[in-house]
Coordinates of C-alpha atoms and ligand atoms in Angstrom, one line a residue:
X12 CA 177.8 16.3 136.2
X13 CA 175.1 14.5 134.5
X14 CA 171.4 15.6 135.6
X15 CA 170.0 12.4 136.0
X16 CA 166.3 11.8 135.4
X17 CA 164.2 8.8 136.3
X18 CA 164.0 6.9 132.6
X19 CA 160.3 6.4 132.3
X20 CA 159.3 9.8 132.7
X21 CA 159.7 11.8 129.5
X22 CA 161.7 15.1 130.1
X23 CA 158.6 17.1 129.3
X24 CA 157.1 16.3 132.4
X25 CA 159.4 16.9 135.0
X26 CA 159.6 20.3 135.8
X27 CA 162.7 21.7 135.4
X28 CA 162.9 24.6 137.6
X29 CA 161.7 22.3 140.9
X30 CA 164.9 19.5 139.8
X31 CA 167.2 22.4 139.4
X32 CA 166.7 23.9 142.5
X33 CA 165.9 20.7 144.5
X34 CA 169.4 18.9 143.1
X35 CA 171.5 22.2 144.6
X36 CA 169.7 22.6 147.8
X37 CA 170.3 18.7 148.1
X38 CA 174.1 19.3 146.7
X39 CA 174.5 21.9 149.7
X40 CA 172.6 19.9 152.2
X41 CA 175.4 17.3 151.5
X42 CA 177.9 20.0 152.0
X43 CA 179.2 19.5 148.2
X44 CA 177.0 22.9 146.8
X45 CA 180.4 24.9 146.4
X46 CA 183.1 22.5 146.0
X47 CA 180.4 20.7 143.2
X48 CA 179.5 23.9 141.4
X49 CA 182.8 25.7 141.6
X50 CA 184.6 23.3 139.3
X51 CA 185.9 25.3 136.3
X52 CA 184.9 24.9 133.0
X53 CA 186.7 21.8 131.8
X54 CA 187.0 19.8 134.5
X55 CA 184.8 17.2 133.5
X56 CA 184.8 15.2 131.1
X57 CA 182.7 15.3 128.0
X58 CA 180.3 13.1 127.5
X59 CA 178.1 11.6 125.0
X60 CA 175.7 14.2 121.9
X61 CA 172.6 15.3 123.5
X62 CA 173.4 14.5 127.1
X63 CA 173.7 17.9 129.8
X64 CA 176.6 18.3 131.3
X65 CA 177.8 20.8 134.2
X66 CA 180.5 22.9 134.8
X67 CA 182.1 26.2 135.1
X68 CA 179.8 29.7 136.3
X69 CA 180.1 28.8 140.4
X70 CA 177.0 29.4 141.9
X71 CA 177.8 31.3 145.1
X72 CA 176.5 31.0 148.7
X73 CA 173.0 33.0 149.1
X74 CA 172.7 33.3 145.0
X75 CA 169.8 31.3 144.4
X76 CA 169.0 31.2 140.5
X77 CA 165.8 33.5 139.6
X78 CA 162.6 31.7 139.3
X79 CA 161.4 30.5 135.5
X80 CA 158.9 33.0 135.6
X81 CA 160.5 36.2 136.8
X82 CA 163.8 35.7 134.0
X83 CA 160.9 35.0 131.0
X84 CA 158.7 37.8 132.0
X85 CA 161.0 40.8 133.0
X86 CA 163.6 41.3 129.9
X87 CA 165.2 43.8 127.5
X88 CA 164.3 43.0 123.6
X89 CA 163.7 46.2 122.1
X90 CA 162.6 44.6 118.5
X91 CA 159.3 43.7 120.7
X92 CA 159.6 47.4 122.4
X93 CA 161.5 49.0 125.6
X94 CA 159.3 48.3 128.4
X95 CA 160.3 45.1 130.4
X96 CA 157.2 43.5 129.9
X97 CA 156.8 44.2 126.2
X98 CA 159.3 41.2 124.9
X99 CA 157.0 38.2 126.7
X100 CA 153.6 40.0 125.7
X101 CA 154.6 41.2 121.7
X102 CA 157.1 38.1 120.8
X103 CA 154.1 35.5 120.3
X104 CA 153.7 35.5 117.0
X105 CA 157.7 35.7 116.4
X106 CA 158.4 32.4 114.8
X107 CA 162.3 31.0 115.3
X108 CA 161.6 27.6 113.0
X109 CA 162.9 27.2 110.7
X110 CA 166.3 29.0 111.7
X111 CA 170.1 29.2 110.3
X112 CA 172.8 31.7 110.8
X113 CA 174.9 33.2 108.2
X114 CA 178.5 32.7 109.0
X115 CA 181.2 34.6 107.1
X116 CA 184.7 36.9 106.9
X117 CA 187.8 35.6 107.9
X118 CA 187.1 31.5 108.6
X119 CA 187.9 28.7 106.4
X120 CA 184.3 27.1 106.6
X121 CA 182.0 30.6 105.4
X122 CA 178.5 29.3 104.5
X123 CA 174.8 29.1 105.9
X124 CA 174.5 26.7 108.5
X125 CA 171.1 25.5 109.7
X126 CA 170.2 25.4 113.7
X127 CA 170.4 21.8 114.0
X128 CA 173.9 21.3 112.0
X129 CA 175.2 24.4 114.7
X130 CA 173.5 22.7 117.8
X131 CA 173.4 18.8 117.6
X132 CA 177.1 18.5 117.4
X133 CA 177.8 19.6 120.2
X134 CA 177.1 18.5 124.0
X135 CA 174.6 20.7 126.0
X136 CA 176.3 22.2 128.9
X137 CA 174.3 23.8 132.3
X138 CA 176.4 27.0 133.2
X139 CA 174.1 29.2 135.8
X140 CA 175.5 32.7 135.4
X141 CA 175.7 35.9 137.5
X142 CA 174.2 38.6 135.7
X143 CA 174.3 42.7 135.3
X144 CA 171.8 44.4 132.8
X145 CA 174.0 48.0 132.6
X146 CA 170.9 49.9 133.7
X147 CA 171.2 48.3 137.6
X148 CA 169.2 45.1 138.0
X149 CA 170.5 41.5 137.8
X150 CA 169.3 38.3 137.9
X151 CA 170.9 34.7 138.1
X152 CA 170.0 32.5 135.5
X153 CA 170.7 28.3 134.8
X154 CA 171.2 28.7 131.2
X155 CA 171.7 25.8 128.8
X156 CA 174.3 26.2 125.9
X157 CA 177.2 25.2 123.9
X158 CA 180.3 26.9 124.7
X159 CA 180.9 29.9 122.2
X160 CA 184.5 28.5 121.2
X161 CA 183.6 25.2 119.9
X162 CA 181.1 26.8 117.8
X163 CA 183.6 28.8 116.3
X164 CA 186.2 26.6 116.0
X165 CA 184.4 24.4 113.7
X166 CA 184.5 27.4 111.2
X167 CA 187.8 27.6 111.9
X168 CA 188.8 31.4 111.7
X169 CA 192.1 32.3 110.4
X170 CA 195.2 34.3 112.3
X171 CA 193.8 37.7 110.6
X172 CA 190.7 37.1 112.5
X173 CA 190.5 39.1 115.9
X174 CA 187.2 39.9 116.4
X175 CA 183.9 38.5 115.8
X176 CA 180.9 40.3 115.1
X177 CA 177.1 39.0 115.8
X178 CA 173.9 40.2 114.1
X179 CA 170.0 39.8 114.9
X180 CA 167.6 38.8 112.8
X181 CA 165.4 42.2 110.8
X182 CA 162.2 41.2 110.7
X183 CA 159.9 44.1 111.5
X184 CA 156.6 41.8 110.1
X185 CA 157.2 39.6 113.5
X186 CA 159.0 42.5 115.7
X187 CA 157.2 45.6 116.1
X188 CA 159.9 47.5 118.0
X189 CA 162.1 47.1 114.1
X190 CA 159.2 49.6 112.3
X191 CA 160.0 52.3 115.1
X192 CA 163.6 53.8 114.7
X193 CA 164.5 53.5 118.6
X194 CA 167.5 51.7 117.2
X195 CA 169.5 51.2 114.3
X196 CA 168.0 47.9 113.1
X197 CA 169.6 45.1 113.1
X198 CA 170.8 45.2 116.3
X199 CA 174.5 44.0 116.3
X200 CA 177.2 43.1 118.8
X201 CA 181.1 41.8 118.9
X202 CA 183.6 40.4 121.0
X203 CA 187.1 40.3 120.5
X204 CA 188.2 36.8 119.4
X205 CA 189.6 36.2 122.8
X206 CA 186.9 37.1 124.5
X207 CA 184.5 35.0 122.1
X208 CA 187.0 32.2 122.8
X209 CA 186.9 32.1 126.9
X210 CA 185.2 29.3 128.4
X211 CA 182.9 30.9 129.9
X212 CA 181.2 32.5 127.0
X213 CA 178.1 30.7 125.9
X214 CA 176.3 30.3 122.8
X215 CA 172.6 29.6 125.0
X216 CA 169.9 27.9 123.4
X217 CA 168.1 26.9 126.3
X218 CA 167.1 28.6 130.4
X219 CA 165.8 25.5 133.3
X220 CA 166.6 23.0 130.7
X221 CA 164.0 24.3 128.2
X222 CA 164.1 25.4 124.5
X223 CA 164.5 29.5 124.8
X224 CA 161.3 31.5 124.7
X225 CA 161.1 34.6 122.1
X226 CA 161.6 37.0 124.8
X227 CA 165.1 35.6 125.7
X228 CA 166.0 35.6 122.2
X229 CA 164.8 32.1 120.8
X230 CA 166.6 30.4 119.4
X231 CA 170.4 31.1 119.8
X232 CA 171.7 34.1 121.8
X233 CA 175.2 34.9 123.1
X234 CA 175.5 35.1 127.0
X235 CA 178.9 37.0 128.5
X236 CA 178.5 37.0 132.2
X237 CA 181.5 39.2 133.2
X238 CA 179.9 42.0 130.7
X239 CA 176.5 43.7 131.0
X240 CA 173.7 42.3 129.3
X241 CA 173.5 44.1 126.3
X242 CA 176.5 42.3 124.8
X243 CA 174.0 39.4 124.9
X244 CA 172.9 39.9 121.4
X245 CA 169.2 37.8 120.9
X246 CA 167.8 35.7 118.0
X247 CA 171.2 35.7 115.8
X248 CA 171.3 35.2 111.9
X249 CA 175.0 36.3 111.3
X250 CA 178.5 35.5 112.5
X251 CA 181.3 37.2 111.0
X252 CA 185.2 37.0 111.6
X253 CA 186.8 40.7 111.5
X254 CA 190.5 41.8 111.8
X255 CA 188.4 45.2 112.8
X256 CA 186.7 45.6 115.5
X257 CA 182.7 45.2 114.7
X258 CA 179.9 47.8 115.5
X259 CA 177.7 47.5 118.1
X260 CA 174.1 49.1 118.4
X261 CA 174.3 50.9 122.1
X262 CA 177.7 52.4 120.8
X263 CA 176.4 53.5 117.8
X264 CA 173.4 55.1 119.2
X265 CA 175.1 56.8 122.6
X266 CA 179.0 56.1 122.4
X267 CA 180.0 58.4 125.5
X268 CA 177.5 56.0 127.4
X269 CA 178.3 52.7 125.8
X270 CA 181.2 51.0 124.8
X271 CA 182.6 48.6 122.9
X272 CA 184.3 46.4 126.0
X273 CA 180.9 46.5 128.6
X274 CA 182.6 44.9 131.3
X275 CA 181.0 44.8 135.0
X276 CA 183.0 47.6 136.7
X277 CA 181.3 48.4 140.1
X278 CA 184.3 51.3 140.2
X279 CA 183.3 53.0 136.3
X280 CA 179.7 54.8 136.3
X281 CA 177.9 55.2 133.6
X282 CA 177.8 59.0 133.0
X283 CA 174.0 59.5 134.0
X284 CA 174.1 56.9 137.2
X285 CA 176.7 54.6 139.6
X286 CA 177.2 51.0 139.0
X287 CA 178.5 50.3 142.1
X288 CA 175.4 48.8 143.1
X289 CA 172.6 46.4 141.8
X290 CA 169.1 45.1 142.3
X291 CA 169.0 41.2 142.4
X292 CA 165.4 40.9 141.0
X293 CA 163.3 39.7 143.6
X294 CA 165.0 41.5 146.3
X295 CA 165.0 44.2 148.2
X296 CA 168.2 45.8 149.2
X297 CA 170.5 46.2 146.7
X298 CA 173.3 44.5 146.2
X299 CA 177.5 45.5 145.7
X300 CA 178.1 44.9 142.3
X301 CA 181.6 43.0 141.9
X302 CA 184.3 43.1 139.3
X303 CA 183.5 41.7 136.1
X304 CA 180.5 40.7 137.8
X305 CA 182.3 38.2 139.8
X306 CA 184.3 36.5 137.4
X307 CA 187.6 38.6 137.9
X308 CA 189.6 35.2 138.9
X309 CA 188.3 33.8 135.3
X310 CA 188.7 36.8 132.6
X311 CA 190.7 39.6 134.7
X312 CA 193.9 38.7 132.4
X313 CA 192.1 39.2 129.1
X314 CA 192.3 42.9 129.9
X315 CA 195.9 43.1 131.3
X316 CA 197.4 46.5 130.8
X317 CA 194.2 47.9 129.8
X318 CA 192.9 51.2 131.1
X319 CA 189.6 49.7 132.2
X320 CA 188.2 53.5 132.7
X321 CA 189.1 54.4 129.4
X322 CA 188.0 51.3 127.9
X323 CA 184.3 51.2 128.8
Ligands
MTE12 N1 168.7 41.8 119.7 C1 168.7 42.2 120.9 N2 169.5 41.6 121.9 C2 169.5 42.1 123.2 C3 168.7 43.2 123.5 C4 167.9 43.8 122.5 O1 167.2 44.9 122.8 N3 168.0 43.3 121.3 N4 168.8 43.7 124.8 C5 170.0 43.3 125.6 C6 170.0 43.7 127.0 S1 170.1 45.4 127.3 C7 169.9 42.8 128.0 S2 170.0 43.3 129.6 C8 169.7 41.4 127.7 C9 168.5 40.8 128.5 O2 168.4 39.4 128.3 P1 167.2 38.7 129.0 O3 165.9 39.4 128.7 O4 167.2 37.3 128.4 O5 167.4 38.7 130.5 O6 169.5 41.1 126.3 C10 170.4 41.8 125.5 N5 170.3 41.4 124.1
MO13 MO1 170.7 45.5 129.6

């Protein structure tokens, strides 16, 4: 679905978070808001570079996306320290321009690839997402993004690939959190290759149509909606093709508490609290967390046979 905007007015000056919101209430109005926004990813066509398409991430009844404001003030960045208000007040003088990412390992097309030749091949997709930060709050969020798969594919991995690591930039001058050893600095993530691969994973760029701000990890961060947020690596500088499966910081540094997988399990705690429930910022009772935050229908057969206890 295209977003259509009137052509004189320059898409600066629209604001996004008012035409988001007003094009779903009218979509539901209309009766369409499930049918339209439950199509699955695919099931439109592409269209032209640089145009906004949506699909996929089905925005369910009563989940209104978070405002602007409340997903770019309340985050977890820990390279701009661990409180939630640290990343929007210490990220300011972070500076994401110029910007290219280090891609490497098993692919046939290794080599250092600037933003733009990552980005402006590809066609901008709207996906609002469901999602679960591990310690129990969530939010809903209209992010704006390439799909993760046709990134990769241009790099074109070979069959000894199977997982693909992710790392953030180190640059304590600009992060203050990186000159305190909370973490082991960089921060890294991974997926397996299928899981980097699903349709629903997203390589974000953008949140209400605009560019990522610092604090949400300008300018290129993954987004996994079925997993808990910390699998969202920020700010990335490296993407590398393993047969092994890659490290990943909140493993490293507490791996009874943290695995590898991260998948929304309402039915698996976390050794120190439940996860059975969540609170949807911005409201007041809490809400049952779901399976794979929701997404069970989409990604439930990546972990077939799986001991999902085991496999936290
Ligand atoms: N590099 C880096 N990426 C990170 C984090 C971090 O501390 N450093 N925090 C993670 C956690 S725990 C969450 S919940 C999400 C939060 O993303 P948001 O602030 O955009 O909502 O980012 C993830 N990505
Ligand atoms: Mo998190």
């Amino acid at each position: 679905m295209l977003i259509k905007r009137p052509p004189d007015i320059p898409f600066s000056e629209v604001t996004p978070e008012e035409l988001y919101v007003n094009r779903r209430k009218f979509l539901r109005a209309a009766g369409l808001g499930a049918a339209a926004l439950a199509l699955g990813p695919g099931a439109l066509a592409a269209c032209a570079n640089g145009e906004v398409k949506e699909t996929g991430g089905e925005v369910l009844q009563g989940e209104e996306p978070n405002s602007y404001e409340e997903i770019t003030s309340y985050n977890n960045f820990y390279e701009f320290g661990t409180g939630k208000e640290d990343p929007k007040a210490n990220s300011s003088t972070f500076n994401p321009k110029p910007w290219s990412v280090r891609v490497d390992g098993l692919c046939n097309k290794p080599g250092t690839y600037a933003y733009d030749d990552l980005v402006k091949p590809h066609t901008l997709e709207d996906r609002t997402y469901r999602m679960r930060c591990v310690e129990g709050w969530s939010m809903v969020i209209p992010w704006q993004g390439i799909p993760l798969s046709a990134m990769l594919k241009r790099f074109e991995p070979r069959p000894a690939a199977k997982f693909v690591g992710f790392t953030t930039i180190l640059r304590p001058s600009e992060m203050p959190g990186q000159r305190r050893g909370v973490l082991d600095w960089p921060y890294v993530e991974g997926l397996r290759l299928d899981e980097a691969m699903h349709p629903l994973t997203l390589m974000v760029t953008g949140i209400y149509g605009k560019a990522l701000l610092n604090q949400n990890g300008a300018p290129l961060r993954l987004v996994i909606p079925w997993k808990y947020g910390f699998k969202g690596i920020k700010s990335i500088v490296r993407i590398e093709f393993t047969e092994r499966m890659p490290p990943t910081t909140w493993n490293i540094s507490a791996p009874s508490e943290y695995g590898f997988y991260a998948n929304v399990n309402p039915e698996v705690d976390h050794p120190r609290w439940s996860q059975a429930t969540e609170r949807r910022i911005g409201e007041f009772r809490r809400r049952r967390t779901l399976m794979f935050n929701g997404y069970a229908d989409q990604v439930a057969s990546l972990y077939t046979g799986m001991d999902l206890a085991r496999n936290y």
